[in-house]
Amino acid sequence: LVPQSVMLERVNDIKAWALTLLGVALAAGAVACYWMAYRSYSPIRDMMMAVMNGKQPGQPVLVNEYEFIKTSIAETLAEGKEMKEKLEGHIPVVRAYFLTRLLKGQADAAALEERSLQLVGVRFPHGCVCVALIEVDESSEFLIDRSERDWALLRFVLYNLSSELLGDRGYVMETDRNRLALLLNLPDASDDSRSERDALIEELKQMSEGRFRTKIAVGVSSIRRGLPETGRCYEEALNALDYRIIHGASSLVHYEAIQDKGGTFYHYPMETEAQLMNYM
């Protein structure tokens, strides 16, 4: 009796409006989703481009950005760890070079700052220094055929023994084929510090001569304040070690005991010198 178009006219209008609103909502949602996704993806894309610029040519690039960034971070951490291990492997060489220059008084003032010392792995908690030079007698029973291998083995043994006895109170350096230097860091120049220094050196002499059958002569400098005085201490230890010719191959000479004899010298006329040379 009533046509369907007339009967459902209002329903059809509501249905058309609903579909129109749904289409508008879908279009607006798609635009909003695209804009939000683009805004979120832009930092990732920039990060990926930055990482790609740092990669070497020819390396494979993953399509998944997150996987690519994850792989790149893992590779960077691995390279950083490897680089750190390489640097740590070079620190002993750099430290030995720095200590040798410090011992000979060639270290710059900037190199003696706390930050520079930490960079090479050196620490001096106290303000006073002292140098002890150890010279191995060539007639030691430890040396079998006196080859370079035996000397290297003997230096290695004495180095480890000295390092173990010193602990955190100083450092050990090789200065010559048969000579080592001990750089001691002491709190002050009091009698207690001298007793501690002498006890350490006596223990080192007893262990080297008793356990390894190696005679050593030791020249000990005075105790001075400040790292720049290390060169002076080294010269004093050298002067004290020269007196091993008088005191013997297994002697312990302190610079304090000979410093008053610095002005003594011997004068030989030409005739006496010629006679001595002929006798020799």
mmCIF file of C-alpha atoms in Angstrom:
data_model
loop_
_atom_site.group_PDB
_atom_site.id
_atom_site.type_symbol
_atom_site.label_atom_id
_atom_site.label_comp_id
_atom_site.label_asym_id
_atom_site.label_seq_id
_atom_site.Cartn_x
_atom_site.Cartn_y
_atom_site.Cartn_z
ATOM 1 C CA LEU A 1 0.000 0.000 0.000
ATOM 2 C CA VAL A 2 2.890 2.374 0.795
ATOM 3 C CA PRO A 3 6.023 2.494 -1.425
ATOM 4 C CA GLN A 4 9.244 1.348 0.217
ATOM 5 C CA SER A 5 11.068 4.558 -0.700
ATOM 6 C CA VAL A 6 8.429 6.580 1.070
ATOM 7 C CA MET A 7 8.292 4.246 4.054
ATOM 8 C CA LEU A 8 12.093 4.155 4.580
ATOM 9 C CA GLU A 9 12.870 7.683 3.443
ATOM 10 C CA ARG A 10 13.838 8.874 6.925
ATOM 11 C CA VAL A 11 15.830 5.708 7.595
ATOM 12 C CA ASN A 12 17.685 6.082 4.341
ATOM 13 C CA ASP A 13 18.582 9.680 5.213
ATOM 14 C CA ILE A 14 19.943 8.603 8.615
ATOM 15 C CA LYS A 15 21.848 5.747 6.939
ATOM 16 C CA ALA A 16 23.383 8.130 4.395
ATOM 17 C CA TRP A 17 24.418 10.560 7.131
ATOM 18 C CA ALA A 18 25.897 7.720 9.160
ATOM 19 C CA LEU A 19 27.933 6.451 6.184
ATOM 20 C CA THR A 20 29.061 9.983 5.397
ATOM 21 C CA LEU A 21 30.167 10.594 8.982
ATOM 22 C CA LEU A 22 31.912 7.188 9.012
ATOM 23 C CA GLY A 23 33.770 8.078 5.817
ATOM 24 C CA VAL A 24 34.754 11.474 7.188
ATOM 25 C CA ALA A 25 35.899 9.864 10.468
ATOM 26 C CA LEU A 26 37.940 7.241 8.591
ATOM 27 C CA ALA A 27 39.547 9.880 6.377
ATOM 28 C CA ALA A 28 40.338 12.144 9.342
ATOM 29 C CA GLY A 29 41.639 9.164 11.337
ATOM 30 C CA ALA A 30 43.842 8.070 8.448
ATOM 31 C CA VAL A 31 45.291 11.569 8.129
ATOM 32 C CA ALA A 32 45.838 11.785 11.890
ATOM 33 C CA CYS A 33 47.438 8.316 11.983
ATOM 34 C CA TYR A 34 49.732 9.194 9.097
ATOM 35 C CA TRP A 35 50.765 12.449 10.721
ATOM 36 C CA MET A 36 51.410 10.813 14.092
ATOM 37 C CA ALA A 37 53.305 7.931 12.494
ATOM 38 C CA TYR A 38 55.392 10.355 10.429
ATOM 39 C CA ARG A 39 56.169 12.442 13.495
ATOM 40 C CA SER A 40 57.217 9.327 15.440
ATOM 41 C CA TYR A 41 59.209 7.889 12.534
ATOM 42 C CA SER A 42 61.173 11.056 11.713
ATOM 43 C CA PRO A 43 63.597 10.767 14.688
ATOM 44 C CA ILE A 44 64.136 7.081 13.902
ATOM 45 C CA ARG A 45 64.819 7.918 10.264
ATOM 46 C CA ASP A 46 67.250 10.673 11.226
ATOM 47 C CA MET A 47 68.963 8.343 13.673
ATOM 48 C CA MET A 48 69.222 5.656 11.039
ATOM 49 C CA MET A 49 70.678 8.095 8.508
ATOM 50 C CA ALA A 50 73.214 9.269 11.061
ATOM 51 C CA VAL A 51 74.241 5.688 11.797
ATOM 52 C CA MET A 52 74.416 4.868 8.094
ATOM 53 C CA ASN A 53 76.720 7.820 7.476
ATOM 54 C CA GLY A 54 79.142 6.404 10.042
ATOM 55 C CA LYS A 55 79.119 2.880 8.588
ATOM 56 C CA GLN A 56 81.739 1.810 6.116
ATOM 57 C CA PRO A 57 80.652 1.363 2.492
ATOM 58 C CA GLY A 58 79.720 -2.139 1.518
ATOM 59 C CA GLN A 59 78.294 -3.121 4.893
ATOM 60 C CA PRO A 60 74.805 -4.658 4.704
ATOM 61 C CA VAL A 61 71.913 -2.444 5.766
ATOM 62 C CA LEU A 62 68.860 -4.087 7.313
ATOM 63 C CA VAL A 63 65.394 -3.069 6.130
ATOM 64 C CA ASN A 64 63.957 -3.093 9.651
ATOM 65 C CA GLU A 65 65.038 0.199 11.166
ATOM 66 C CA TYR A 66 64.766 -0.997 14.749
ATOM 67 C CA GLU A 67 66.853 -4.077 14.012
ATOM 68 C CA PHE A 68 69.388 -1.928 12.185
ATOM 69 C CA ILE A 69 69.707 0.497 15.116
ATOM 70 C CA LYS A 70 69.912 -2.387 17.593
ATOM 71 C CA THR A 71 72.653 -4.075 15.567
ATOM 72 C CA SER A 72 74.552 -0.816 15.150
ATOM 73 C CA ILE A 73 74.443 -0.086 18.894
ATOM 74 C CA ALA A 74 75.655 -3.608 19.673
ATOM 75 C CA GLU A 75 78.518 -3.249 17.189
ATOM 76 C CA THR A 76 79.453 0.159 18.608
ATOM 77 C CA LEU A 77 79.521 -1.183 22.156
ATOM 78 C CA ALA A 78 81.651 -4.121 21.039
ATOM 79 C CA GLU A 79 84.082 -1.805 19.228
ATOM 80 C CA GLY A 80 84.255 0.479 22.257
ATOM 81 C CA LYS A 81 85.005 -2.461 24.531
ATOM 82 C CA GLU A 82 87.708 -3.701 22.160
ATOM 83 C CA MET A 83 89.221 -0.210 21.940
ATOM 84 C CA LYS A 84 89.196 0.096 25.734
ATOM 85 C CA GLU A 85 90.979 -3.255 26.061
ATOM 86 C CA LYS A 86 93.605 -2.125 23.541
ATOM 87 C CA LEU A 87 94.135 1.135 25.437
ATOM 88 C CA GLU A 88 94.425 -0.740 28.723
ATOM 89 C CA GLY A 89 97.006 -2.974 27.065
ATOM 90 C CA HIS A 90 99.108 0.085 26.157
ATOM 91 C CA ILE A 91 98.827 1.710 29.603
ATOM 92 C CA PRO A 92 101.744 -0.285 31.124
ATOM 93 C CA VAL A 93 104.020 0.854 28.277
ATOM 94 C CA VAL A 94 102.932 4.480 28.667
ATOM 95 C CA ARG A 95 103.301 4.235 32.456
ATOM 96 C CA ALA A 96 106.823 2.795 32.162
ATOM 97 C CA TYR A 97 107.796 5.562 29.733
ATOM 98 C CA PHE A 98 106.375 8.244 32.021
ATOM 99 C CA LEU A 99 108.080 6.836 35.123
ATOM 100 C CA THR A 100 111.404 6.616 33.292
ATOM 101 C CA ARG A 101 111.162 10.272 32.281
ATOM 102 C CA LEU A 102 110.100 11.203 35.814
ATOM 103 C CA LEU A 103 113.064 9.296 37.209
ATOM 104 C CA LYS A 104 115.497 11.167 34.988
ATOM 105 C CA GLY A 105 113.894 14.539 35.724
ATOM 106 C CA GLN A 106 112.486 14.989 32.211
ATOM 107 C CA ALA A 107 108.760 14.992 33.043
ATOM 108 C CA ASP A 108 106.820 18.187 32.294
ATOM 109 C CA ALA A 109 105.055 20.043 35.069
ATOM 110 C CA ALA A 110 101.694 19.475 33.334
ATOM 111 C CA ALA A 111 102.335 15.724 33.361
ATOM 112 C CA LEU A 112 102.579 15.775 37.160
ATOM 113 C CA GLU A 113 99.003 16.953 37.653
ATOM 114 C CA GLU A 114 96.533 14.565 39.249
ATOM 115 C CA ARG A 115 94.470 14.194 36.080
ATOM 116 C CA SER A 116 97.519 13.368 33.959
ATOM 117 C CA LEU A 117 98.734 10.846 36.525
ATOM 118 C CA GLN A 118 95.364 9.091 36.527
ATOM 119 C CA LEU A 119 95.458 8.905 32.736
ATOM 120 C CA VAL A 120 98.636 6.787 32.790
ATOM 121 C CA GLY A 121 97.538 4.781 35.821
ATOM 122 C CA VAL A 122 99.981 6.313 38.302
ATOM 123 C CA ARG A 123 99.035 7.275 41.843
ATOM 124 C CA PHE A 124 101.150 9.022 44.469
ATOM 125 C CA PRO A 125 99.048 9.397 47.620
ATOM 126 C CA HIS A 126 101.921 10.853 49.674
ATOM 127 C CA GLY A 127 104.075 13.910 49.113
ATOM 128 C CA CYS A 128 107.600 12.508 49.577
ATOM 129 C CA VAL A 129 109.642 10.360 47.202
ATOM 130 C CA CYS A 130 112.775 8.262 47.435
ATOM 131 C CA VAL A 131 114.711 6.284 44.816
ATOM 132 C CA ALA A 132 116.595 3.028 45.377
ATOM 133 C CA LEU A 133 118.782 1.653 42.577
ATOM 134 C CA ILE A 134 119.388 -2.090 42.478
ATOM 135 C CA GLU A 135 122.359 -3.452 40.563
ATOM 136 C CA VAL A 136 122.822 -7.186 40.064
ATOM 137 C CA ASP A 137 126.299 -8.630 40.444
ATOM 138 C CA GLU A 138 127.383 -10.377 37.252
ATOM 139 C CA SER A 139 128.816 -13.261 39.268
ATOM 140 C CA SER A 140 125.392 -14.259 40.594
ATOM 141 C CA GLU A 141 124.694 -17.989 40.661
ATOM 142 C CA PHE A 142 121.306 -17.403 39.061
ATOM 143 C CA LEU A 143 123.021 -16.601 35.759
ATOM 144 C CA ILE A 144 124.030 -19.860 34.107
ATOM 145 C CA ASP A 145 125.510 -18.869 30.766
ATOM 146 C CA ARG A 146 124.989 -15.080 31.229
ATOM 147 C CA SER A 147 122.997 -14.828 28.032
ATOM 148 C CA GLU A 148 120.433 -12.161 27.324
ATOM 149 C CA ARG A 149 117.701 -14.661 28.130
ATOM 150 C CA ASP A 150 119.137 -15.223 31.611
ATOM 151 C CA TRP A 151 119.385 -11.485 32.216
ATOM 152 C CA ALA A 152 115.783 -10.991 31.068
ATOM 153 C CA LEU A 153 114.607 -13.808 33.352
ATOM 154 C CA LEU A 154 116.547 -12.372 36.298
ATOM 155 C CA ARG A 155 115.118 -8.890 35.703
ATOM 156 C CA PHE A 156 111.638 -10.406 35.489
ATOM 157 C CA VAL A 157 112.101 -12.207 38.809
ATOM 158 C CA LEU A 158 113.473 -9.131 40.592
ATOM 159 C CA TYR A 159 110.790 -6.926 39.045
ATOM 160 C CA ASN A 160 107.962 -9.139 40.296
ATOM 161 C CA LEU A 161 109.594 -9.571 43.694
ATOM 162 C CA SER A 162 110.069 -5.810 44.112
ATOM 163 C CA SER A 163 106.545 -5.053 42.912
ATOM 164 C CA GLU A 164 105.100 -7.535 45.396
ATOM 165 C CA LEU A 165 107.070 -6.043 48.279
ATOM 166 C CA LEU A 166 106.277 -2.449 47.299
ATOM 167 C CA GLY A 167 102.572 -2.929 46.790
ATOM 168 C CA ASP A 168 100.943 0.502 46.504
ATOM 169 C CA ARG A 169 103.947 2.266 48.055
ATOM 170 C CA GLY A 170 105.784 2.815 44.776
ATOM 171 C CA TYR A 171 106.779 1.531 41.361
ATOM 172 C CA VAL A 172 109.582 -0.516 39.811
ATOM 173 C CA MET A 173 111.370 0.315 36.542
ATOM 174 C CA GLU A 174 114.080 -1.337 34.462
ATOM 175 C CA THR A 175 116.834 1.154 33.708
ATOM 176 C CA ASP A 176 119.609 -1.100 32.382
ATOM 177 C CA ARG A 177 120.472 -4.705 31.690
ATOM 178 C CA ASN A 178 121.504 -5.376 35.278
ATOM 179 C CA ARG A 179 119.844 -2.460 37.044
ATOM 180 C CA LEU A 180 116.368 -1.702 38.399
ATOM 181 C CA ALA A 181 115.019 1.434 40.046
ATOM 182 C CA LEU A 182 112.509 1.550 42.879
ATOM 183 C CA LEU A 183 110.494 4.748 43.195
ATOM 184 C CA LEU A 184 109.065 4.846 46.710
ATOM 185 C CA ASN A 185 106.249 7.122 47.801
ATOM 186 C CA LEU A 186 106.536 7.915 51.519
ATOM 187 C CA PRO A 187 104.404 10.045 53.858
ATOM 188 C CA ASP A 188 107.299 12.141 55.177
ATOM 189 C CA ALA A 189 111.030 12.153 55.910
ATOM 190 C CA SER A 190 110.685 10.992 59.506
ATOM 191 C CA ASP A 191 112.593 8.168 61.152
ATOM 192 C CA ASP A 192 109.554 5.884 60.810
ATOM 193 C CA SER A 193 109.528 6.373 57.038
ATOM 194 C CA ARG A 194 113.254 5.678 56.856
ATOM 195 C CA SER A 195 112.826 2.533 58.934
ATOM 196 C CA GLU A 196 110.004 1.366 56.670
ATOM 197 C CA ARG A 197 112.141 2.026 53.590
ATOM 198 C CA ASP A 198 115.192 0.253 54.992
ATOM 199 C CA ALA A 199 113.138 -2.745 56.143
ATOM 200 C CA LEU A 200 111.677 -3.137 52.664
ATOM 201 C CA ILE A 201 115.089 -2.993 50.987
ATOM 202 C CA GLU A 202 116.607 -5.408 53.522
ATOM 203 C CA GLU A 203 113.803 -7.886 52.896
ATOM 204 C CA LEU A 204 114.339 -7.567 49.152
ATOM 205 C CA LYS A 205 118.087 -8.227 49.569
ATOM 206 C CA GLN A 206 117.524 -11.245 51.802
ATOM 207 C CA MET A 207 114.981 -12.816 49.460
ATOM 208 C CA SER A 208 117.059 -12.224 46.318
ATOM 209 C CA GLU A 209 120.268 -13.531 47.899
ATOM 210 C CA GLY A 210 118.672 -16.396 49.818
ATOM 211 C CA ARG A 211 116.023 -17.670 47.442
ATOM 212 C CA PHE A 212 117.509 -16.777 44.055
ATOM 213 C CA ARG A 213 121.246 -16.784 44.956
ATOM 214 C CA THR A 214 121.631 -13.318 43.458
ATOM 215 C CA LYS A 215 123.861 -10.669 45.001
ATOM 216 C CA ILE A 216 122.575 -7.131 44.597
ATOM 217 C CA ALA A 217 124.021 -3.761 45.485
ATOM 218 C CA VAL A 218 121.553 -1.053 46.467
ATOM 219 C CA GLY A 219 122.057 2.691 46.423
ATOM 220 C CA VAL A 220 119.399 4.636 48.336
ATOM 221 C CA SER A 221 118.743 8.346 48.003
ATOM 222 C CA SER A 222 117.473 10.715 50.632
ATOM 223 C CA ILE A 223 113.769 11.378 51.088
ATOM 224 C CA ARG A 224 112.606 14.518 49.302
ATOM 225 C CA ARG A 225 109.246 16.249 49.110
ATOM 226 C CA GLY A 226 107.467 16.625 45.761
ATOM 227 C CA LEU A 227 107.470 14.639 42.531
ATOM 228 C CA PRO A 228 109.760 17.147 40.746
ATOM 229 C CA GLU A 229 112.494 16.064 43.186
ATOM 230 C CA THR A 230 112.512 12.542 41.743
ATOM 231 C CA GLY A 231 115.364 13.439 39.375
ATOM 232 C CA ARG A 232 117.472 14.649 42.305
ATOM 233 C CA CYS A 233 116.742 11.433 44.167
ATOM 234 C CA TYR A 234 117.833 9.424 41.132
ATOM 235 C CA GLU A 235 121.157 11.292 40.985
ATOM 236 C CA GLU A 236 121.690 10.707 44.695
ATOM 237 C CA ALA A 237 120.977 6.998 44.294
ATOM 238 C CA LEU A 238 123.502 6.845 41.435
ATOM 239 C CA ASN A 239 126.139 8.515 43.590
ATOM 240 C CA ALA A 240 125.421 6.115 46.439
ATOM 241 C CA LEU A 241 125.564 3.116 44.112
ATOM 242 C CA ASP A 242 129.036 4.133 42.927
ATOM 243 C CA TYR A 243 130.327 3.292 46.397
ATOM 244 C CA ARG A 244 129.638 -0.421 45.813
ATOM 245 C CA ILE A 245 133.215 -0.562 44.507
ATOM 246 C CA ILE A 246 134.383 0.211 48.049
ATOM 247 C CA HIS A 247 131.714 -1.580 50.094
ATOM 248 C CA GLY A 248 131.387 -4.707 47.944
ATOM 249 C CA ALA A 249 129.016 -6.316 45.432
ATOM 250 C CA SER A 250 126.315 -6.962 48.029
ATOM 251 C CA SER A 251 126.365 -3.602 49.770
ATOM 252 C CA LEU A 252 123.631 -1.214 50.828
ATOM 253 C CA VAL A 253 124.720 2.424 50.633
ATOM 254 C CA HIS A 254 122.634 5.401 51.748
ATOM 255 C CA TYR A 255 123.237 8.807 50.281
ATOM 256 C CA GLU A 256 123.026 10.382 53.731
ATOM 257 C CA ALA A 257 126.161 8.472 54.716
ATOM 258 C CA ILE A 258 128.255 9.792 51.822
ATOM 259 C CA GLN A 259 126.861 13.239 51.098
ATOM 260 C CA ASP A 260 129.470 14.898 53.336
ATOM 261 C CA LYS A 261 132.222 13.297 51.255
ATOM 262 C CA GLY A 262 131.299 15.011 48.025
ATOM 263 C CA GLY A 263 134.291 17.378 48.187
ATOM 264 C CA THR A 264 136.933 14.651 48.543
ATOM 265 C CA PHE A 265 139.096 14.024 45.496
ATOM 266 C CA TYR A 266 142.481 12.546 44.647
ATOM 267 C CA HIS A 267 145.220 14.247 42.683
ATOM 268 C CA TYR A 268 147.961 12.272 40.949
ATOM 269 C CA PRO A 269 150.968 13.953 39.362
ATOM 270 C CA MET A 270 151.968 12.809 35.895
ATOM 271 C CA GLU A 271 154.785 10.616 37.188
ATOM 272 C CA THR A 272 152.539 8.858 39.710
ATOM 273 C CA GLU A 273 149.838 8.419 37.070
ATOM 274 C CA ALA A 274 152.325 6.815 34.678
ATOM 275 C CA GLN A 275 153.543 4.490 37.416
ATOM 276 C CA LEU A 276 149.979 3.433 38.261
ATOM 277 C CA MET A 277 149.205 2.766 34.610
ATOM 278 C CA ASN A 278 152.343 0.645 34.264
ATOM 279 C CA TYR A 279 151.483 -1.336 37.371
ATOM 280 C CA MET A 280 147.988 -1.985 36.083
#
